[in-house]
C-alpha positions as MATLAB code, in Angstrom:
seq = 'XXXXXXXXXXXXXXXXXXXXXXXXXXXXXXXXXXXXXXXXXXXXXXXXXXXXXXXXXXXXXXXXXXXXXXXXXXXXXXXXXXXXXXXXXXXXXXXXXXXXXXXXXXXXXXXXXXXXXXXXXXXXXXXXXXXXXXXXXXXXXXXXXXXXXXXXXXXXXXXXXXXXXXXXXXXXXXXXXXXXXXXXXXXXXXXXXXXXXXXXXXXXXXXXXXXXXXXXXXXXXXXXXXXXXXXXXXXXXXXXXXXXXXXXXXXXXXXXXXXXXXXXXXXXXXXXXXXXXXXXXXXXXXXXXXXXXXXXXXXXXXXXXXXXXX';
ca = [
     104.594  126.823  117.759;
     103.636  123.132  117.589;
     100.082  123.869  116.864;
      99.123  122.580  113.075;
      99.380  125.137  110.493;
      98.430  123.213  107.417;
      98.238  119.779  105.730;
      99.810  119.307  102.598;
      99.158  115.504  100.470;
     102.033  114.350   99.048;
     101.888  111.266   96.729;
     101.839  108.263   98.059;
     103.376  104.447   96.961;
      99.810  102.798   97.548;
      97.712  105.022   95.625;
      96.991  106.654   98.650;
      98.685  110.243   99.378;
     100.052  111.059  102.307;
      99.093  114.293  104.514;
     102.084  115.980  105.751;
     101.168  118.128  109.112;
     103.191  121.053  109.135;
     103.603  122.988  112.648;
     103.721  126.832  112.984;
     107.189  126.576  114.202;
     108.368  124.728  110.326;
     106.376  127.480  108.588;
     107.950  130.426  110.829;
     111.197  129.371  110.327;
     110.302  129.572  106.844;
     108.796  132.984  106.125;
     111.706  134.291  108.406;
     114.648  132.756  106.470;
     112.939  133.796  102.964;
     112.060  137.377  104.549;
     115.818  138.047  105.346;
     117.577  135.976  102.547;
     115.977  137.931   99.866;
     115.489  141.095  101.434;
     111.944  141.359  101.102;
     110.066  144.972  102.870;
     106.613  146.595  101.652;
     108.334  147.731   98.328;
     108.125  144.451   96.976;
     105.616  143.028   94.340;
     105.918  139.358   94.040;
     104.101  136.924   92.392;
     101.232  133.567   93.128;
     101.838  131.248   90.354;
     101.346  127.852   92.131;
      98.701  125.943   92.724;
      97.582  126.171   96.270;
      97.168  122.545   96.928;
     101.591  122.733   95.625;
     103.367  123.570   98.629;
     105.763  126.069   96.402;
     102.373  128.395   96.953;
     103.441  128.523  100.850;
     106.401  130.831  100.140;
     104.522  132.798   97.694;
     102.085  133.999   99.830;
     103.402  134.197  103.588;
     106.862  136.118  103.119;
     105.383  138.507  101.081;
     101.718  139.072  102.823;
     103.641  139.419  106.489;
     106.453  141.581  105.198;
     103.467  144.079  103.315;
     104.540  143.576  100.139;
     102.124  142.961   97.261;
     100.842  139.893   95.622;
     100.200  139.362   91.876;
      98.023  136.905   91.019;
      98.809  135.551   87.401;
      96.501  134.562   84.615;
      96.470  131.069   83.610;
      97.101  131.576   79.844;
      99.916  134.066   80.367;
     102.285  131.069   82.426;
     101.514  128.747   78.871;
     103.887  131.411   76.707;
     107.076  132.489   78.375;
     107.764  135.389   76.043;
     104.301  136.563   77.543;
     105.250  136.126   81.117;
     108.433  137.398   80.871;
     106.204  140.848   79.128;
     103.953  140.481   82.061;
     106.743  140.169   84.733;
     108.155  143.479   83.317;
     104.544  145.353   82.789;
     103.735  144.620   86.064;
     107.042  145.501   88.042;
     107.705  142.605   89.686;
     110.755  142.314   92.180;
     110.785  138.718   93.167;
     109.216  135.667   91.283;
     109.008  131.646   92.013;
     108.706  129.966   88.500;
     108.773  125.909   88.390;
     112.120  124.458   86.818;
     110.831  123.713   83.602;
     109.069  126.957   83.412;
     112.788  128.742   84.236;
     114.576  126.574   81.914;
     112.314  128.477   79.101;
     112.889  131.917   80.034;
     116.473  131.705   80.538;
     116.290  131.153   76.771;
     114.759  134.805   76.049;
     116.183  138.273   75.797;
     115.671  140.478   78.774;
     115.851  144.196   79.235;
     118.522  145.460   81.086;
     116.267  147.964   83.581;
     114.078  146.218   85.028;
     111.932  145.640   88.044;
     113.313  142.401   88.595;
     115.944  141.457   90.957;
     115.266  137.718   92.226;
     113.628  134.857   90.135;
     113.563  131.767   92.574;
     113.078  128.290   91.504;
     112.693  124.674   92.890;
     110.497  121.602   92.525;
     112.367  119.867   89.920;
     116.585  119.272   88.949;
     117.615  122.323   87.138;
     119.771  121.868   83.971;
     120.614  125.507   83.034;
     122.693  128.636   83.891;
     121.597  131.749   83.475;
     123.807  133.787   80.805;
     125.776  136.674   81.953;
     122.840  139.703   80.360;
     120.305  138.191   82.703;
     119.692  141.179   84.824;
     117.915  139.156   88.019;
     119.510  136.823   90.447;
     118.729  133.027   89.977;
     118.537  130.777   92.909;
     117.710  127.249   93.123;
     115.611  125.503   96.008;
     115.433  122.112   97.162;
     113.187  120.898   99.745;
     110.313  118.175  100.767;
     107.120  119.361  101.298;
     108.168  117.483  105.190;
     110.209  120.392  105.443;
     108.381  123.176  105.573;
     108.814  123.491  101.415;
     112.920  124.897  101.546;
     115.921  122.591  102.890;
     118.605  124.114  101.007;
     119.011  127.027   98.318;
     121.665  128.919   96.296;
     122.257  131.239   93.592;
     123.299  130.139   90.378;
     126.470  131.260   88.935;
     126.349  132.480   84.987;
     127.159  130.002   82.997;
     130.872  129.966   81.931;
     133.243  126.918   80.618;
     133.822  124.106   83.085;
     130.553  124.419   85.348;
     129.171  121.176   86.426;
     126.743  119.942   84.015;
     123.916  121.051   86.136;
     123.634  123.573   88.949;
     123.978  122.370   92.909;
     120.766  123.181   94.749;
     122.945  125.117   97.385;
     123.462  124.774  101.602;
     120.911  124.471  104.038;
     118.639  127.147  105.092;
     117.865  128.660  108.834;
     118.153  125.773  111.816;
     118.269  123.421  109.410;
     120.945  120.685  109.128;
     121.520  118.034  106.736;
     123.508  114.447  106.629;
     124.483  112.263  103.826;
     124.476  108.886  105.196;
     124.961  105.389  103.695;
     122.343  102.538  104.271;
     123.858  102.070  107.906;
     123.834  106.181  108.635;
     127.068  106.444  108.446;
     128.210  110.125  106.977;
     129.699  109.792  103.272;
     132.535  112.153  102.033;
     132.699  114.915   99.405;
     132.154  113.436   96.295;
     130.709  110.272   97.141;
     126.634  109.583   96.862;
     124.242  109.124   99.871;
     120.900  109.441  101.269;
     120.032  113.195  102.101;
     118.767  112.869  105.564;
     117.380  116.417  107.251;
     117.632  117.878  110.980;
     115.360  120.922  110.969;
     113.079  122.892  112.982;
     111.229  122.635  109.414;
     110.556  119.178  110.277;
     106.990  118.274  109.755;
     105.057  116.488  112.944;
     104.694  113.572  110.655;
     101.870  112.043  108.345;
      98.452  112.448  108.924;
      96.683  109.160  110.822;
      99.943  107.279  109.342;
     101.473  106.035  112.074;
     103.854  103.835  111.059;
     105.151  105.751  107.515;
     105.738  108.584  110.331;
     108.101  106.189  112.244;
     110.086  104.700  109.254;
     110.843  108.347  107.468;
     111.348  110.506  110.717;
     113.988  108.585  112.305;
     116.051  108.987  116.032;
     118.963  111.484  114.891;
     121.793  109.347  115.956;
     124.374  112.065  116.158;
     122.378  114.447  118.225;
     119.369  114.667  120.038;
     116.145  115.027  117.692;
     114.634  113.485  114.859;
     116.284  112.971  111.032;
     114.355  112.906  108.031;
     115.030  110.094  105.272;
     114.364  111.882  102.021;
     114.768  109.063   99.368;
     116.705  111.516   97.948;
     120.450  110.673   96.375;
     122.576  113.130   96.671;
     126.374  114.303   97.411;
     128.945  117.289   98.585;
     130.801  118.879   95.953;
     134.418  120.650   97.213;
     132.143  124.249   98.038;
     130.418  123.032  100.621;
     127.690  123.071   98.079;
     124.793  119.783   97.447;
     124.446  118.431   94.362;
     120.783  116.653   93.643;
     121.527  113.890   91.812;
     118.409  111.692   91.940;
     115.574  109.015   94.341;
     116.900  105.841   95.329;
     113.601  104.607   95.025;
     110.383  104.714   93.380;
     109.670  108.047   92.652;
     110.309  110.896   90.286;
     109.522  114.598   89.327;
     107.467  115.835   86.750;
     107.149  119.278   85.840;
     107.933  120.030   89.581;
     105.789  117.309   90.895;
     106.407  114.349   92.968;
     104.955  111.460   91.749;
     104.882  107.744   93.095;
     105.065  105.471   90.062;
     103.342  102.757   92.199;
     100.855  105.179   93.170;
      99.688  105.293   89.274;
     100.450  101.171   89.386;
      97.999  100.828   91.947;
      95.360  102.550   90.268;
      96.197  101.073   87.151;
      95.848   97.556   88.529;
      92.493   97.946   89.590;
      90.852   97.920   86.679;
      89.238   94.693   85.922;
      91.372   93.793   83.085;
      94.590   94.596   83.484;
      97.233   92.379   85.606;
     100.386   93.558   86.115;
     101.039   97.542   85.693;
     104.750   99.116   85.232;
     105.173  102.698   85.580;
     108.553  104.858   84.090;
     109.448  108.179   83.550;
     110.838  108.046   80.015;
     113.230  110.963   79.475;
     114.097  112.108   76.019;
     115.793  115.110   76.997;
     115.755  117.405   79.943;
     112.899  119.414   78.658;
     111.152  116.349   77.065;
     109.817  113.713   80.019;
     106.675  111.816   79.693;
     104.730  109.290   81.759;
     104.548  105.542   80.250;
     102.644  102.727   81.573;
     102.504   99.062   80.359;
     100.196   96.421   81.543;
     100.112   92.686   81.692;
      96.681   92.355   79.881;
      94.402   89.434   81.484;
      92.706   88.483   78.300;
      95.687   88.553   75.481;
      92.666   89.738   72.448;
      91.992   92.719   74.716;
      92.928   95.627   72.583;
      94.310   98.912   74.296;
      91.161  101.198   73.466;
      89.145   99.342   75.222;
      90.903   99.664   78.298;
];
């Protein structure tokens, strides 16, 4: 169970990404906790929209390929229109779907028959902003996980959207042999309501990063309350009165795009090597929820250097 089962590269804050070894054990622990929680037998069809090198693509293929159920690949130009996927999703019968946050945000908006195929669309990667309405006729749940734990820490279904929900939906409890801490800067646990660091005890727990000895020691700390090892997300988070997480940001340097993590000194660093620039900045500019962009400014080194000819 502690052989290596794959590597997934994660971005890193050097312009270097960082290979995350993940054990049989973390992607067991997985496939058996998706298996159960969403009932998944032979009868299924679900689909592969991710990119395999995205580690969503893990629990797209290994629930449903050991449980027997069938796998859909989807065409590239049908996941740029979501009226078209949502026709495809229905054509094609499909029972259980992962979709990218963005991507979900944009087919909550459509109309949906009631009789249809689908029961589950699952969804993760990025901080959801939307309820489903109450005609949706499939289940919406909402992951939350680092690829250094085996993709999933914590999930739950989304409630329909009705007067006085939070303004965004709580990415849920944690998932099979998997415990989590909210701790201040001196790991000490926080209480409901008030923001921490998301720190994770799991069997999920990757071995570490690949020939990066000493990242490995300074994210996969001692566990101080039990025997074992903690993982320090960078992630800010806090309990609400459920018992339920709410995601509420990084306490450092990086953000998600579109369901990606991205290092904004990772696109510094590569920035900063060209010859003529001398200082890079990095931000995620966010015009709305459904409208982020990358923007970069530089320090130029020669003040007539115009911007096209960079």
């Amino acid at each position: 169970p502690e052989n290596l089962a794959y590597v997934i590269y994660t971005s890193g804050s050097t312009g270097k990404p960082k290979g995350v070894l993940i054990s049989h054990r973390g992607l067991m622990n997985s496939i058996c906790w998706y298996q159960d929680a969403f009932e998944i037998t032979p009868l299924d069809k679900t689909t592969q929209l991710a990119r395999i090198a995205f580690d969503a693509a893990v629990l797209e293929l290994w629930p449903c390929l050991t449980a027997g159920a069938s796998l859909v690949l989807v065409k590239p130009e049908i996941m740029q229109s979501p009226p078209d996927l949502r026709d495809w999703l229905i054509a094609q019968e499909i029972t259980v779907s992962f979709l990218p946050t963005p991507l979900v945000e944009k087919i909550l908006s459509l109309e949906w028959d009631e009789n249809i195929a689908l029961r589950i669309i699952l969804t993760g990667g990025d901080k959801l902003h939307h309820y489903p309405s109450v005609s949706m006729p499939f289940k919406l749940i909402n992951n939350y996980g680092p690829t250094e734990n085996s993709v999933v820490t914590t999930s739950g279904l989304v409630p329909d959207y009705e007067e006085g929900n939070p303004p965004s939906p709580s990415i849920g409890k944690p998932v099979y042999n998997t415990k989590i801490y909210i701790l201040d800067q001196n790991l000490q646990p926080l209480p409901i309501g008030v923001p921490g660091e998301l720190h994770i005890s799991s069997l999920g727990l990757a071995r570490g990063y690949l020939n990066r000895l000493e990242l490995t020691q300074e994210k996969f700390i001692s566990n101080p309350f039990n025997s074992g090892i903690l993982y320090k997300t960078g992630d800010l988070v806090r309990y609400l009165p459920e018992g339920n997480i709410e995601f509420l940001g990084r306490i450092d340097n990086q953000v998600k795009l579109r369901g990606l993590r991205i290092e904004l000194g990772e696109i510094e660093a590569v920035l900063e090597t060209h010859s003529e620039v001398e200082k890079a900045v990095v931000i995620l500019r966010e015009d709305t929820s459904e409208n982020q962009r990358l923007v970069a400014y530089i320090v130029r080194k020669s003040p007539s250097l115009g911007i096209g000819e960079l």
